[in-house]
Amino acid sequence: MKFVEIKNFTKDLISWQREQGRHHLPWQKNRTAYRVWLSEIMLQQTQVSTVIDRYQLFLKRFPNVRALAEVSVDDVLAEWSGMGYYTRARNLHKCAQVVVNEYDGNFPSDPELLERLPGIGKSTAAAIAVFSYGVRAAILDGNVKRVLARLWGVDADLSKSAAVKSLWAHAEQLLPSTPDDLVSYTQGLMDFGATHCTQYQPVCMSPDKGACLFRNRCQAKLNNQVELIPLKIKKINVQQVHMDWWIFIYKGKILLEKRPETGIWAGLWSFPEQNLSHKNNAEKLNVVKHVLTHRHLNIQPHKVLLSAQFKKINANQEWFNLRDALKLGLPKPVSSFLKSLDLIHGDV
Ligand code: SF4
């Protein structure tokens, strides 16, 4: 793949970041590897506005990597509740344990070593190395791929490894050489992708947002291809899934069940999916809809008020009062459902 020369790209992006980029995000202060790592993982599939609050709460609960390594994975999942993509939380916990056990609690500075840690990909490893240790390394997350692809008019399928390999090589060539510039440049790429050259309605396509500093050099803009790059790949098949929730309530307590370690919401607490009472006195509540990446869930809740507790429940089931239940690792629809206080207050 050939890349045309875009004059002063690196220099102009650095100046733009210093003048117009983001400087007050909580993870931009005191950039230790732990803080940068945590923010990078949280930001992978969650919006900045949500991460800002959750990041501070997470740090309050687990102020350093040792504090995170020594708790149970259930505690980490509980703190992660509602953020989705729970593999991230499980990997955070595993990674913290490796850093404590193998690196005496200090994240390595070498991107190749960072990349071997659980849940850390090549771009995240580079971000930690740049921001925490001033190591010269290139980032290439989804936003940066889009920015570089548009600027250099790359209309290849970016799900193919050959195209991504070329972009990595190009991203490395663009790096500035001094550590100070490196931090502004890397932050600049992130800021530019998040606020300027966004997936939908980038600045150059929305006149009210002002002008893009690269409008006269951007290949996608010059060739009228902004909406075509990056190339849209085939839509993923979305599966419709029906699920039942059995909401057993007895004297202010609700029966919850820990889900298996694989599959949807692995290791989190939810409602039993079978009618354990084997009676027909359940009340059908409104269907809950929830969208996951590959699945659309249609959940039918059945409410059952019990006059006596079950004699036997499974090892993965437990009775909780509402307050304790809300402290568990819960998928978002389950916590929202539990918080619908009418259900609980009206009935127990
Ligand atoms: S001109 Fe448009 S597509 Fe090109 S870098 Fe600027 S915002 Fe992105």
CSV table of C-alpha atoms and ligand atoms in Angstrom, one decimal:
chain,number,residue,atom,x,y,z
A,1,MET,CA,0.0,0.0,0.0
A,2,LYS,CA,1.4,3.4,-0.9
A,3,PHE,CA,0.9,6.5,1.2
A,4,VAL,CA,1.2,10.0,-0.3
A,5,GLU,CA,3.1,12.6,1.6
A,6,ILE,CA,0.9,14.8,3.8
A,7,LYS,CA,3.0,17.8,4.6
A,8,ASN,CA,3.4,18.7,8.3
A,9,PHE,CA,0.8,16.2,9.4
A,10,THR,CA,2.5,15.3,12.7
A,11,LYS,CA,3.6,18.8,13.5
A,12,ASP,CA,0.1,20.3,12.8
A,13,LEU,CA,-1.7,17.6,14.8
A,14,ILE,CA,0.6,18.3,17.8
A,15,SER,CA,-0.2,22.1,17.6
A,16,TRP,CA,-3.9,21.3,17.2
A,17,GLN,CA,-3.9,19.1,20.2
A,18,ARG,CA,-2.1,21.7,22.4
A,19,GLU,CA,-4.5,24.4,21.3
A,20,GLN,CA,-7.8,22.6,20.8
A,21,GLY,CA,-7.4,19.1,22.2
A,22,ARG,CA,-8.7,17.6,25.4
A,23,HIS,CA,-6.6,18.4,28.5
A,24,HIS,CA,-8.9,17.8,31.5
A,25,LEU,CA,-10.0,14.2,31.3
A,26,PRO,CA,-9.4,12.5,34.7
A,27,TRP,CA,-6.9,10.0,33.3
A,28,GLN,CA,-4.8,12.8,31.9
A,29,LYS,CA,-3.7,13.7,35.4
A,30,ASN,CA,-1.0,11.8,37.2
A,31,ARG,CA,-0.5,9.4,34.3
A,32,THR,CA,0.7,6.2,36.1
A,33,ALA,CA,0.6,3.0,34.1
A,34,TYR,CA,-2.3,1.7,36.3
A,35,ARG,CA,-4.4,4.8,35.7
A,36,VAL,CA,-3.7,4.9,31.9
A,37,TRP,CA,-4.3,1.1,31.6
A,38,LEU,CA,-7.6,1.3,33.4
A,39,SER,CA,-8.9,4.3,31.3
A,40,GLU,CA,-7.9,2.6,28.1
A,41,ILE,CA,-9.7,-0.6,29.0
A,42,MET,CA,-12.8,1.3,30.1
A,43,LEU,CA,-12.8,3.4,27.0
A,44,GLN,CA,-12.7,0.5,24.6
A,45,GLN,CA,-16.4,-0.1,24.5
A,46,THR,CA,-17.9,2.6,26.7
A,47,GLN,CA,-18.5,6.3,26.0
A,48,VAL,CA,-16.2,8.9,27.5
A,49,SER,CA,-19.1,10.6,29.4
A,50,THR,CA,-19.9,7.3,31.2
A,51,VAL,CA,-16.3,6.4,31.8
A,52,ILE,CA,-15.5,9.7,33.5
A,53,ASP,CA,-17.7,8.9,36.5
A,54,ARG,CA,-17.1,5.1,36.5
A,55,TYR,CA,-13.3,5.6,36.3
A,56,GLN,CA,-13.3,7.8,39.5
A,57,LEU,CA,-15.5,5.3,41.4
A,58,PHE,CA,-13.3,2.4,40.3
A,59,LEU,CA,-10.1,4.2,41.4
A,60,LYS,CA,-11.7,5.0,44.7
A,61,ARG,CA,-12.5,1.4,45.3
A,62,PHE,CA,-9.2,0.0,43.8
A,63,PRO,CA,-6.6,2.8,44.0
A,64,ASN,CA,-3.7,0.7,42.8
A,65,VAL,CA,-2.9,-2.6,41.0
A,66,ARG,CA,-2.3,-4.4,44.3
A,67,ALA,CA,-5.7,-3.4,45.7
A,68,LEU,CA,-7.3,-4.7,42.5
A,69,ALA,CA,-5.3,-8.0,42.4
A,70,GLU,CA,-6.2,-9.0,46.0
A,71,VAL,CA,-10.0,-8.9,45.7
A,72,SER,CA,-12.2,-11.6,44.2
A,73,VAL,CA,-13.2,-11.4,40.5
A,74,ASP,CA,-16.8,-11.1,41.8
A,75,ASP,CA,-15.9,-7.8,43.5
A,76,VAL,CA,-14.4,-6.5,40.3
A,77,LEU,CA,-17.5,-7.6,38.3
A,78,ALA,CA,-19.7,-5.9,40.9
A,79,GLU,CA,-17.8,-2.6,40.5
A,80,TRP,CA,-18.0,-3.0,36.7
A,81,SER,CA,-21.8,-3.6,36.8
A,82,GLY,CA,-23.7,-1.9,34.0
A,83,MET,CA,-20.7,-1.1,31.8
A,84,GLY,CA,-21.2,-4.2,29.6
A,85,TYR,CA,-18.5,-6.3,27.9
A,86,TYR,CA,-17.6,-8.0,31.1
A,87,THR,CA,-14.6,-9.9,29.7
A,88,ARG,CA,-12.9,-6.5,30.2
A,89,ALA,CA,-13.5,-6.7,34.0
A,90,ARG,CA,-12.3,-10.3,34.2
A,91,ASN,CA,-9.2,-9.5,32.2
A,92,LEU,CA,-8.5,-6.5,34.4
A,93,HIS,CA,-8.5,-8.7,37.4
A,94,LYS,CA,-6.3,-11.4,35.8
A,95,CYS,CA,-3.9,-8.7,34.5
A,96,ALA,CA,-3.6,-7.1,37.9
A,97,GLN,CA,-2.6,-10.5,39.4
A,98,VAL,CA,0.0,-11.0,36.7
A,99,VAL,CA,1.5,-7.5,37.3
A,100,VAL,CA,1.7,-8.1,41.0
A,101,ASN,CA,3.0,-11.7,40.8
A,102,GLU,CA,5.4,-11.3,37.9
A,103,TYR,CA,6.4,-7.6,37.9
A,104,ASP,CA,6.2,-6.8,41.6
A,105,GLY,CA,3.2,-4.5,41.1
A,106,ASN,CA,4.9,-2.4,38.3
A,107,PHE,CA,3.6,-2.5,34.8
A,108,PRO,CA,6.5,-3.1,32.3
A,109,SER,CA,7.4,-0.2,30.0
A,110,ASP,CA,8.2,-2.4,27.0
A,111,PRO,CA,5.1,-2.5,24.7
A,112,GLU,CA,5.9,-6.1,23.7
A,113,LEU,CA,5.8,-7.2,27.3
A,114,LEU,CA,2.6,-5.1,28.0
A,115,GLU,CA,0.9,-6.8,25.0
A,116,ARG,CA,1.5,-10.2,26.6
A,117,LEU,CA,-0.7,-9.2,29.6
A,118,PRO,CA,-4.3,-10.4,29.7
A,119,GLY,CA,-6.7,-8.1,27.9
A,120,ILE,CA,-4.0,-5.7,26.6
A,121,GLY,CA,-3.8,-5.4,22.8
A,122,LYS,CA,-1.1,-3.8,20.7
A,123,SER,CA,-2.7,-0.3,20.7
A,124,THR,CA,-3.4,-0.3,24.4
A,125,ALA,CA,0.1,-1.4,25.1
A,126,ALA,CA,1.4,1.5,23.1
A,127,ALA,CA,-0.8,4.0,24.8
A,128,ILE,CA,0.4,2.9,28.3
A,129,ALA,CA,4.0,2.9,27.1
A,130,VAL,CA,3.7,6.4,25.6
A,131,PHE,CA,1.7,8.1,28.3
A,132,SER,CA,3.3,6.5,31.4
A,133,TYR,CA,6.9,5.9,30.3
A,134,GLY,CA,7.5,8.2,27.2
A,135,VAL,CA,8.3,5.2,25.1
A,136,ARG,CA,8.1,5.7,21.3
A,137,ALA,CA,5.2,3.5,20.2
A,138,ALA,CA,2.3,3.9,17.8
A,139,ILE,CA,-1.4,3.5,18.7
A,140,LEU,CA,-3.9,2.2,16.2
A,141,ASP,CA,-7.3,1.7,17.7
A,142,GLY,CA,-10.6,1.9,15.7
A,143,ASN,CA,-10.7,5.7,15.8
A,144,VAL,CA,-7.1,6.1,14.7
A,145,LYS,CA,-7.6,3.6,11.9
A,146,ARG,CA,-10.5,5.7,10.6
A,147,VAL,CA,-8.5,8.9,10.8
A,148,LEU,CA,-5.5,7.6,9.0
A,149,ALA,CA,-7.5,5.7,6.4
A,150,ARG,CA,-9.4,8.9,5.5
A,151,LEU,CA,-6.4,11.2,5.5
A,152,TRP,CA,-4.5,8.8,3.3
A,153,GLY,CA,-7.5,7.6,1.3
A,154,VAL,CA,-7.1,4.0,2.3
A,155,ASP,CA,-10.2,2.3,0.8
A,156,ALA,CA,-9.1,-1.3,1.6
A,157,ASP,CA,-11.1,-3.6,3.9
A,158,LEU,CA,-9.6,-2.8,7.3
A,159,SER,CA,-10.7,-6.2,8.7
A,160,LYS,CA,-8.0,-7.8,6.5
A,161,SER,CA,-4.6,-8.2,8.2
A,162,ALA,CA,-2.5,-7.0,5.2
A,163,ALA,CA,-4.3,-3.6,5.2
A,164,VAL,CA,-3.9,-3.3,9.0
A,165,LYS,CA,-0.3,-4.2,8.8
A,166,SER,CA,0.4,-1.4,6.3
A,167,LEU,CA,-1.5,1.1,8.5
A,168,TRP,CA,0.6,0.0,11.5
A,169,ALA,CA,3.8,0.6,9.6
A,170,HIS,CA,2.6,3.9,8.4
A,171,ALA,CA,1.5,4.9,12.0
A,172,GLU,CA,5.0,4.1,13.2
A,173,GLN,CA,6.6,6.3,10.5
A,174,LEU,CA,4.4,9.3,11.6
A,175,LEU,CA,5.7,9.3,15.2
A,176,PRO,CA,7.5,12.4,16.4
A,177,SER,CA,10.9,11.8,18.1
A,178,THR,CA,10.8,13.8,21.4
A,179,PRO,CA,8.8,12.4,24.4
A,180,ASP,CA,6.9,15.6,24.9
A,181,ASP,CA,5.7,15.7,21.3
A,182,LEU,CA,5.0,12.0,21.5
A,183,VAL,CA,2.4,12.5,24.3
A,184,SER,CA,0.7,15.5,22.5
A,185,TYR,CA,0.8,13.6,19.2
A,186,THR,CA,-0.7,10.4,20.6
A,187,GLN,CA,-3.3,12.4,22.6
A,188,GLY,CA,-3.9,14.4,19.4
A,189,LEU,CA,-4.8,11.3,17.4
A,190,MET,CA,-7.2,10.2,20.0
A,191,ASP,CA,-8.8,13.6,20.4
A,192,PHE,CA,-9.0,14.2,16.6
A,193,GLY,CA,-10.7,10.9,16.1
A,194,ALA,CA,-13.1,11.4,19.0
A,195,THR,CA,-14.1,15.0,18.4
A,196,HIS,CA,-13.2,16.0,14.8
A,197,CYS,CA,-12.9,13.2,12.3
A,198,THR,CA,-15.7,11.2,13.9
A,199,GLN,CA,-17.4,8.2,12.3
A,200,TYR,CA,-20.6,10.0,11.5
A,201,GLN,CA,-20.7,13.6,10.5
A,202,PRO,CA,-17.0,14.5,10.7
A,203,VAL,CA,-16.3,18.2,10.9
A,204,CYS,CA,-15.7,18.5,7.1
A,205,MET,CA,-19.3,17.2,6.5
A,206,SER,CA,-20.9,19.4,9.0
A,207,PRO,CA,-20.4,23.1,8.1
A,208,ASP,CA,-21.7,24.3,11.4
A,209,LYS,CA,-18.8,22.5,13.2
A,210,GLY,CA,-16.1,24.7,11.7
A,211,ALA,CA,-13.3,23.7,9.3
A,212,CYS,CA,-10.9,20.7,9.4
A,213,LEU,CA,-7.3,21.7,9.5
A,214,PHE,CA,-6.5,18.9,7.0
A,215,ARG,CA,-9.3,19.7,4.6
A,216,ASN,CA,-6.9,20.6,1.8
A,217,ARG,CA,-4.6,17.6,2.4
A,218,CYS,CA,-7.1,14.9,3.3
A,219,GLN,CA,-7.3,12.4,0.5
A,220,ALA,CA,-10.8,11.2,1.4
A,221,LYS,CA,-12.0,14.8,1.4
A,222,LEU,CA,-10.2,15.7,-1.9
A,223,ASN,CA,-11.6,12.6,-3.6
A,224,ASN,CA,-15.1,12.9,-2.2
A,225,GLN,CA,-14.8,9.6,-0.3
A,226,VAL,CA,-15.3,10.7,3.3
A,227,GLU,CA,-18.5,8.7,3.7
A,228,LEU,CA,-17.0,5.7,1.9
A,229,ILE,CA,-13.9,5.4,4.2
A,230,PRO,CA,-13.3,3.3,6.2
A,231,LEU,CA,-14.9,0.7,3.9
A,232,LYS,CA,-18.1,-0.7,5.5
A,233,ILE,CA,-17.8,-4.4,5.9
A,234,LYS,CA,-20.7,-6.9,5.8
A,235,LYS,CA,-23.2,-6.4,8.6
A,236,ILE,CA,-23.0,-9.0,11.3
A,237,ASN,CA,-25.9,-11.4,11.7
A,238,VAL,CA,-28.0,-10.4,14.6
A,239,GLN,CA,-29.8,-13.3,16.4
A,240,GLN,CA,-33.2,-12.8,18.2
A,241,VAL,CA,-33.1,-14.6,21.5
A,242,HIS,CA,-36.0,-15.3,23.8
A,243,MET,CA,-35.3,-15.5,27.5
A,244,ASP,CA,-37.5,-16.0,30.6
A,245,TRP,CA,-36.8,-14.4,34.0
A,246,TRP,CA,-38.5,-15.9,37.0
A,247,ILE,CA,-38.7,-13.3,39.7
A,248,PHE,CA,-39.3,-15.2,42.9
A,249,ILE,CA,-40.0,-12.9,45.8
A,250,TYR,CA,-40.3,-14.0,49.4
A,251,LYS,CA,-40.5,-11.6,52.4
A,252,GLY,CA,-38.5,-8.8,50.8
A,253,LYS,CA,-35.9,-11.2,49.2
A,254,ILE,CA,-35.3,-12.1,45.6
A,255,LEU,CA,-33.8,-15.3,44.3
A,256,LEU,CA,-30.9,-14.7,42.0
A,257,GLU,CA,-28.7,-17.1,40.1
A,258,LYS,CA,-25.0,-16.8,39.2
A,259,ARG,CA,-24.6,-17.4,35.5
A,260,PRO,CA,-22.2,-19.9,34.0
A,261,GLU,CA,-18.6,-18.8,33.3
A,262,THR,CA,-19.2,-18.8,29.5
A,263,GLY,CA,-22.0,-17.4,27.3
A,264,ILE,CA,-24.1,-14.3,27.8
A,265,TRP,CA,-23.3,-12.3,31.0
A,266,ALA,CA,-20.8,-15.0,32.1
A,267,GLY,CA,-20.2,-15.0,35.9
A,268,LEU,CA,-22.8,-12.3,36.6
A,269,TRP,CA,-26.0,-12.6,38.7
A,270,SER,CA,-29.4,-12.8,37.0
A,271,PHE,CA,-32.8,-14.2,37.6
A,272,PRO,CA,-33.4,-18.0,37.3
A,273,GLU,CA,-34.7,-18.9,33.8
A,274,GLN,CA,-36.9,-21.8,34.9
A,275,ASN,CA,-40.1,-21.9,36.9
A,276,LEU,CA,-38.8,-23.5,40.1
A,277,SER,CA,-42.2,-23.3,41.8
A,278,HIS,CA,-43.9,-25.4,39.1
A,279,LYS,CA,-47.2,-23.5,39.9
A,280,ASN,CA,-49.2,-21.3,37.6
A,281,ASN,CA,-49.6,-18.3,39.8
A,282,ALA,CA,-47.0,-16.2,38.0
A,283,GLU,CA,-47.8,-12.7,36.7
A,284,LYS,CA,-46.3,-11.8,33.3
A,285,LEU,CA,-44.7,-8.4,33.3
A,286,ASN,CA,-43.8,-6.2,30.4
A,287,VAL,CA,-41.2,-7.7,28.1
A,288,VAL,CA,-37.6,-6.3,28.5
A,289,LYS,CA,-35.6,-5.7,25.4
A,290,HIS,CA,-31.9,-5.6,25.5
A,291,VAL,CA,-29.4,-5.3,22.6
A,292,LEU,CA,-26.0,-7.1,22.6
A,293,THR,CA,-23.5,-7.0,19.8
A,294,HIS,CA,-24.7,-10.2,18.1
A,295,ARG,CA,-28.0,-10.7,19.8
A,296,HIS,CA,-31.3,-9.0,20.5
A,297,LEU,CA,-32.7,-10.3,23.7
A,298,ASN,CA,-36.5,-10.4,24.3
A,299,ILE,CA,-36.9,-11.2,28.0
A,300,GLN,CA,-40.2,-12.2,29.5
A,301,PRO,CA,-40.2,-11.6,33.3
A,302,HIS,CA,-42.6,-13.7,35.4
A,303,LYS,CA,-43.2,-12.5,38.9
A,304,VAL,CA,-44.0,-15.0,41.6
A,305,LEU,CA,-44.8,-14.0,45.2
A,306,LEU,CA,-44.0,-17.0,47.4
A,307,SER,CA,-45.7,-17.8,50.7
A,308,ALA,CA,-42.8,-20.1,51.7
A,309,GLN,CA,-39.2,-20.3,50.6
A,310,PHE,CA,-38.1,-23.2,48.4
A,311,LYS,CA,-36.8,-26.1,50.4
A,312,LYS,CA,-33.9,-26.6,48.2
A,313,ILE,CA,-32.2,-24.3,45.7
A,314,ASN,CA,-29.2,-24.9,43.5
A,315,ALA,CA,-25.6,-24.1,44.6
A,316,ASN,CA,-25.5,-21.2,42.2
A,317,GLN,CA,-28.7,-19.6,43.6
A,318,GLU,CA,-29.1,-17.4,46.6
A,319,TRP,CA,-31.7,-15.2,48.3
A,320,PHE,CA,-30.8,-11.5,48.5
A,321,ASN,CA,-32.5,-8.4,49.8
A,322,LEU,CA,-32.6,-5.6,47.3
A,323,ARG,CA,-29.8,-3.6,48.8
A,324,ASP,CA,-27.3,-6.5,48.7
A,325,ALA,CA,-28.5,-7.6,45.3
A,326,LEU,CA,-27.6,-4.2,43.9
A,327,LYS,CA,-24.0,-4.6,45.1
A,328,LEU,CA,-23.5,-7.8,43.0
A,329,GLY,CA,-22.1,-8.0,39.5
A,330,LEU,CA,-25.3,-7.5,37.5
A,331,PRO,CA,-26.0,-7.1,33.8
A,332,LYS,CA,-27.5,-3.7,33.1
A,333,PRO,CA,-31.0,-4.9,32.4
A,334,VAL,CA,-31.1,-6.9,35.6
A,335,SER,CA,-29.9,-4.0,37.7
A,336,SER,CA,-32.4,-1.6,36.0
A,337,PHE,CA,-35.1,-4.2,36.6
A,338,LEU,CA,-34.2,-4.5,40.3
A,339,LYS,CA,-34.2,-0.7,40.6
A,340,SER,CA,-37.8,-0.5,39.3
A,341,LEU,CA,-38.8,-0.1,42.9
A,342,ASP,CA,-42.5,-0.5,42.3
A,343,LEU,CA,-41.9,-4.1,41.6
A,344,ILE,CA,-40.2,-4.6,45.0
A,345,HIS,CA,-41.9,-2.1,47.2
A,346,GLY,CA,-45.3,-2.9,46.0
A,347,ASP,CA,-45.0,-6.6,46.6
A,348,VAL,CA,-42.9,-7.3,49.6
B,1,SF4,S1,-11.2,16.5,6.1
B,1,SF4,FE1,-12.8,15.3,7.0
B,1,SF4,S2,-12.3,13.2,6.7
B,1,SF4,FE2,-10.5,14.4,6.3
B,1,SF4,S3,-9.4,14.4,8.3
B,1,SF4,FE3,-10.7,16.3,8.2
B,1,SF4,S4,-12.6,15.6,9.2
B,1,SF4,FE4,-11.5,13.8,8.7
